[in-house]
XYZ file of N, CA and C in Angstrom:
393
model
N 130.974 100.458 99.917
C 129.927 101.452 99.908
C 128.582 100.732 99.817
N 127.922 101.047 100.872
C 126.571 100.266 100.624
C 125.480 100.426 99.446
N 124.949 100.381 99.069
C 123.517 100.386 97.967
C 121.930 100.761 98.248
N 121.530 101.708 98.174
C 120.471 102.173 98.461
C 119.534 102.892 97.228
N 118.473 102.038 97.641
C 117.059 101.629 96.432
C 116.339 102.902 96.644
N 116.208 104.329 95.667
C 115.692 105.564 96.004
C 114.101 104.792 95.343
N 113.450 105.354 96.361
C 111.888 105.108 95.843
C 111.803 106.592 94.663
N 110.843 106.661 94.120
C 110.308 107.719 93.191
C 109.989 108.770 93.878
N 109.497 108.524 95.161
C 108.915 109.805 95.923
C 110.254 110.115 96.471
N 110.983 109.691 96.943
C 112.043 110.664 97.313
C 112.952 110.993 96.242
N 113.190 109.859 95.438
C 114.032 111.391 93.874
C 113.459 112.246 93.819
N 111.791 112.089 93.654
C 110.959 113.357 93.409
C 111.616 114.207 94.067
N 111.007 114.403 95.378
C 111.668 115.116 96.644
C 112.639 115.875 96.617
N 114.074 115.147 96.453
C 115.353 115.793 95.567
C 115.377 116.527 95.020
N 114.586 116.167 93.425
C 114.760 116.705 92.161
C 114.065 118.124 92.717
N 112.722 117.934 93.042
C 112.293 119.273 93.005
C 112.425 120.189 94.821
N 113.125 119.880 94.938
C 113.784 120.142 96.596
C 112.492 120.469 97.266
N 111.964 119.674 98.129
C 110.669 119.325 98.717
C 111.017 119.815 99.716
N 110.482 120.303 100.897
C 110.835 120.496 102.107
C 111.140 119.214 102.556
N 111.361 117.820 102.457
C 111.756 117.262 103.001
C 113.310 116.107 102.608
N 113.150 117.206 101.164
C 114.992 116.601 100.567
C 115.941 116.814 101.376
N 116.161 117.768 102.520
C 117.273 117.752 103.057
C 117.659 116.815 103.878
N 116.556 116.166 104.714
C 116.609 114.318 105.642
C 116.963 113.547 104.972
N 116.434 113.372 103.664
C 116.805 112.266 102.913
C 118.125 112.319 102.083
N 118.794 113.599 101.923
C 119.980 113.958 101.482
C 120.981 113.362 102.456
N 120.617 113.569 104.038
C 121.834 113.695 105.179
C 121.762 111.706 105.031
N 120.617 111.613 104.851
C 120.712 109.989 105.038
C 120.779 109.073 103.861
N 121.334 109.510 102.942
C 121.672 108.906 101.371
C 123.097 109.314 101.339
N 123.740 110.289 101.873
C 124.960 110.762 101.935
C 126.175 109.656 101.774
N 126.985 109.218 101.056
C 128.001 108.242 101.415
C 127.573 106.798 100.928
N 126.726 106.433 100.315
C 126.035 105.141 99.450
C 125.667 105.984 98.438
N 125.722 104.187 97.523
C 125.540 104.294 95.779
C 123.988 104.454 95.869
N 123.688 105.560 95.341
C 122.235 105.530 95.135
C 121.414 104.805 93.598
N 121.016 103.619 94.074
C 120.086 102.910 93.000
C 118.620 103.907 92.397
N 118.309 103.527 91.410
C 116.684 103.768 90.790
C 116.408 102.600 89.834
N 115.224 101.822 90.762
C 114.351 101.198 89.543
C 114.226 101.599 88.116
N 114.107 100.635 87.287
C 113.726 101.370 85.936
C 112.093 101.707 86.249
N 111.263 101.065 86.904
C 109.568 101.561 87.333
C 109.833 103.197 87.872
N 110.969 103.379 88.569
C 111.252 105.071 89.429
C 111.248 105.859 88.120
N 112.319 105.209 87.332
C 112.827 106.038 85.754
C 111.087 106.302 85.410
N 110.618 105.861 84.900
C 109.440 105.699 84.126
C 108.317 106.620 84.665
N 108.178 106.559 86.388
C 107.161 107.331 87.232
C 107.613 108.664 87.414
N 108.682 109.037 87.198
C 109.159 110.113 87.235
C 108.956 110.872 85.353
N 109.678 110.114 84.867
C 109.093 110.628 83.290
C 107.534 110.746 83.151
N 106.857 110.098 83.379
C 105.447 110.039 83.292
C 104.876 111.415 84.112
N 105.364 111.799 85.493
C 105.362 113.107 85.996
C 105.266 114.237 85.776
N 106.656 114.127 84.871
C 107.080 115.167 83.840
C 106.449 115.322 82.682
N 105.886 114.619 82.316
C 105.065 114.586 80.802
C 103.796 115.191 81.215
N 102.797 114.685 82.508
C 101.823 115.062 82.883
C 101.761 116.461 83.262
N 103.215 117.069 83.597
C 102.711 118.404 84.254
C 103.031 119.121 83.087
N 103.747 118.992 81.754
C 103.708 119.425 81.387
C 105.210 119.885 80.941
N 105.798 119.496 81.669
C 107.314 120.309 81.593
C 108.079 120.674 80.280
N 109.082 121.898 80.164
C 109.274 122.018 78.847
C 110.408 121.406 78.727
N 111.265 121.471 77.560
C 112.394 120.833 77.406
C 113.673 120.965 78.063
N 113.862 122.230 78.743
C 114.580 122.544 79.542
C 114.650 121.655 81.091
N 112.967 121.844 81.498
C 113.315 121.038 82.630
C 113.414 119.477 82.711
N 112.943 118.808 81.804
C 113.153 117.811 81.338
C 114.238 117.058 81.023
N 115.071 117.795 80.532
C 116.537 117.407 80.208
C 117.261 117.863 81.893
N 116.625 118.665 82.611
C 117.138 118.847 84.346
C 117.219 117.168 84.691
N 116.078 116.828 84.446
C 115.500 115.535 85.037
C 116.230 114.761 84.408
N 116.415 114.598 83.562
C 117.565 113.212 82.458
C 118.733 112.998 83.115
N 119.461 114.526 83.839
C 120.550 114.399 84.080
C 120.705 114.682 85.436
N 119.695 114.634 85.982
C 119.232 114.090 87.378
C 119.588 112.196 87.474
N 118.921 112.081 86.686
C 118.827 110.557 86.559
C 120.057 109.848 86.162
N 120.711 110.350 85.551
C 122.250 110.049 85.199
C 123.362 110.019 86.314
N 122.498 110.830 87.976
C 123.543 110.473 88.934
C 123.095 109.047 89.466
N 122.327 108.491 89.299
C 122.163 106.851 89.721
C 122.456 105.828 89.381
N 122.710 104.553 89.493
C 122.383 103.744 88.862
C 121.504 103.055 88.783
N 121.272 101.997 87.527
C 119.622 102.067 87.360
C 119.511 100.679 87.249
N 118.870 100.158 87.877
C 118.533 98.541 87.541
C 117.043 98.049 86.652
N 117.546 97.508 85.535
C 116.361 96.978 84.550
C 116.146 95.813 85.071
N 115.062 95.276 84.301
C 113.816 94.428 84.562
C 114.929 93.528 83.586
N 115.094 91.971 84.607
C 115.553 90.589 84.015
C 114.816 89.620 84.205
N 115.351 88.345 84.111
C 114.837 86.983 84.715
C 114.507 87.028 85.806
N 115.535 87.265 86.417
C 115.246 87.106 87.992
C 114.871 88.159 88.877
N 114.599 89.213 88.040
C 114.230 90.817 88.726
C 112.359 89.981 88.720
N 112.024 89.445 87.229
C 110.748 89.773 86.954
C 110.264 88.409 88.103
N 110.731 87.138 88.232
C 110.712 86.433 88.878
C 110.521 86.762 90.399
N 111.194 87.698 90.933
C 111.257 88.032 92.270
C 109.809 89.514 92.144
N 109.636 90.012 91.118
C 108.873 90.760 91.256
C 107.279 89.618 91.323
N 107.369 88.679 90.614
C 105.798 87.897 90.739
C 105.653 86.916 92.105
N 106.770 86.971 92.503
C 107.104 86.340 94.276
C 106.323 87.286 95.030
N 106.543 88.675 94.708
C 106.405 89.785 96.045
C 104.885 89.692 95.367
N 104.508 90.041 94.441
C 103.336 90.181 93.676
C 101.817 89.249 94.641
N 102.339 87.423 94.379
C 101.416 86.508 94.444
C 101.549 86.385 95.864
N 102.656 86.863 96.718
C 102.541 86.780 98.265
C 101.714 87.668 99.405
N 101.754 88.680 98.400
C 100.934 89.857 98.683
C 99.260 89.688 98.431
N 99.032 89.168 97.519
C 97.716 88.270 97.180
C 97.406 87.462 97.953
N 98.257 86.308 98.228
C 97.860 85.163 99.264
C 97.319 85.979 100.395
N 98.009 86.652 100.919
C 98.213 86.873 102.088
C 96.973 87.924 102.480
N 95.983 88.335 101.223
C 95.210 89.225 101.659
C 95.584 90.781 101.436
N 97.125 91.635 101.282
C 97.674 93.016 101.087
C 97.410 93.272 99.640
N 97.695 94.784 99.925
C 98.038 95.361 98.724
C 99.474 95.361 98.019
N 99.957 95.103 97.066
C 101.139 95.592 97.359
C 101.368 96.462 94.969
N 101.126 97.530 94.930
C 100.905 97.726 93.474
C 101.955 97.183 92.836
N 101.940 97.221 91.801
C 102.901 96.458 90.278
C 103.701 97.248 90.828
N 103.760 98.965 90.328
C 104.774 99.396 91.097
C 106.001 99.598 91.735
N 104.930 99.033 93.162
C 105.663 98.924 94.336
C 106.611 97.678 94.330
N 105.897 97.230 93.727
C 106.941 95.392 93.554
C 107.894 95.745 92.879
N 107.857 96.430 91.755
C 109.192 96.391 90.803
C 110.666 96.854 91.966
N 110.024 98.452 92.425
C 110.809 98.380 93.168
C 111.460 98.318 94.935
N 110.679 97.280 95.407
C 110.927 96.401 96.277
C 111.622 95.212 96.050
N 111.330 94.569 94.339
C 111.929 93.258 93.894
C 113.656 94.043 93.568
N 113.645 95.225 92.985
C 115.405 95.812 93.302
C 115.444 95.874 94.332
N 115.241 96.238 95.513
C 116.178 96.642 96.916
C 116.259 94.989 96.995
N 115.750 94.028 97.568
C 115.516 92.820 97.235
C 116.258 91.992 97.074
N 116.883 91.989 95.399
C 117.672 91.594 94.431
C 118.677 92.210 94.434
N 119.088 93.533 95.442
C 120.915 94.222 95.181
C 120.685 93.671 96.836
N 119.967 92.831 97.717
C 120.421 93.035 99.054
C 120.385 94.625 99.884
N 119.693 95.646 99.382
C 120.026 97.041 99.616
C 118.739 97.347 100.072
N 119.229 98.626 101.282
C 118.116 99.228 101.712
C 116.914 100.101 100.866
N 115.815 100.325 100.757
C 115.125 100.732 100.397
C 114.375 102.418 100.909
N 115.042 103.223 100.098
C 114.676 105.235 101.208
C 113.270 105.149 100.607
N 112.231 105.114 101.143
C 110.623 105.815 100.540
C 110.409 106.913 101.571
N 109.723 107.733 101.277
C 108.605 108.191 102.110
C 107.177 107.908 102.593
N 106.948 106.315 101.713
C 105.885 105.832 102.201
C 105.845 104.491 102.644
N 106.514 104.462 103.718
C 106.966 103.253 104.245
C 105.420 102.307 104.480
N 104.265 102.713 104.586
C 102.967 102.013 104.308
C 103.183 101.114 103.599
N 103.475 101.607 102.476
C 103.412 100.655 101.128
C 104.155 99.240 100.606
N 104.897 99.561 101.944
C 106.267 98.512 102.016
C 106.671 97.762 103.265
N 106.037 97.706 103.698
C 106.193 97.497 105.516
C 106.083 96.039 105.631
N 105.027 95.216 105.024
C 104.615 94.190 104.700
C 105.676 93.375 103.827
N 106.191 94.008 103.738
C 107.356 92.987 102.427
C 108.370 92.194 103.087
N 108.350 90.958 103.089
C 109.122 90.535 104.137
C 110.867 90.321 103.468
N 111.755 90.722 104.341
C 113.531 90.524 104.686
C 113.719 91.993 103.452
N 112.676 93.095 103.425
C 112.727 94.509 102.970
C 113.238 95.300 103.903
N 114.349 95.909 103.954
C 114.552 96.959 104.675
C 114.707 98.395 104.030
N 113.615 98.860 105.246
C 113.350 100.254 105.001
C 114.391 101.322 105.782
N 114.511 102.697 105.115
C 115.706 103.651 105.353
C 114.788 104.283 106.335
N 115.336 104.313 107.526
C 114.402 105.468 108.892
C 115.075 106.733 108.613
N 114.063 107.785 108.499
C 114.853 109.035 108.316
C 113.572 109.725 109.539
């Protein structure tokens, strides 16, 4: 079963069924779906900002409980200051972020689903999910 790195904007997407969760549903279908611990965090931070009550909150916990989740190691944080200082050299943007989780798809060898393939395009031997 292959491995696929959910960006934050498309859990979002999911979680709160976006008009555009159903593409990214047909094309996540049948792979282990990964989440950064940076996704965990941008998504809680979401939820805190809008306000949400405890009900939907605990939606979201156990939302998050269908993934698996890759934390920040040696060689996660290592590969995250690679993507970081290359992105610098080179003149791009690339946010803290975005590195954390680009340095997971990266580090499992696994494709990467965003909806903002901008942000990631530049990352080199990154592959992005075409939906």
């Amino acid at each position: 079963m292959s491995q696929i790195v959910v960006d934050t904007d498309v859990a979002s997407y999911i979680f709160n069924w976006h008009s555009s969760a159903p593409r990214y549903i047909n094309a996540l279908r049948g792979s282990e779906l990964i989440l950064s611990f940076m996704s965990i965090a941008e998504l809680r931070m979401g939820a805190i900002a809008a306000r949400w009550g405890v009900g939907r909150r605990t939606l979201l916990e156990q939302f998050i409980l269908g993934f698996g989740v890759v934390y920040a190691d040696d060689a996660l944080c290592t590969a995250w200051a690679r993507l970081r200082a290359d992105a610098r050299s080179e003149g791009r943007s690339l946010s803290p972020q975005d590195a954390w989780i680009a340095a997971t798809a990266l580090g499992l060898d696994a494709t990467l689903a965003t909806n903002n393939r901008r942000d990631f395009e530049d990352v080199r031997k990154l592959r992005l999910l075409g939906v």
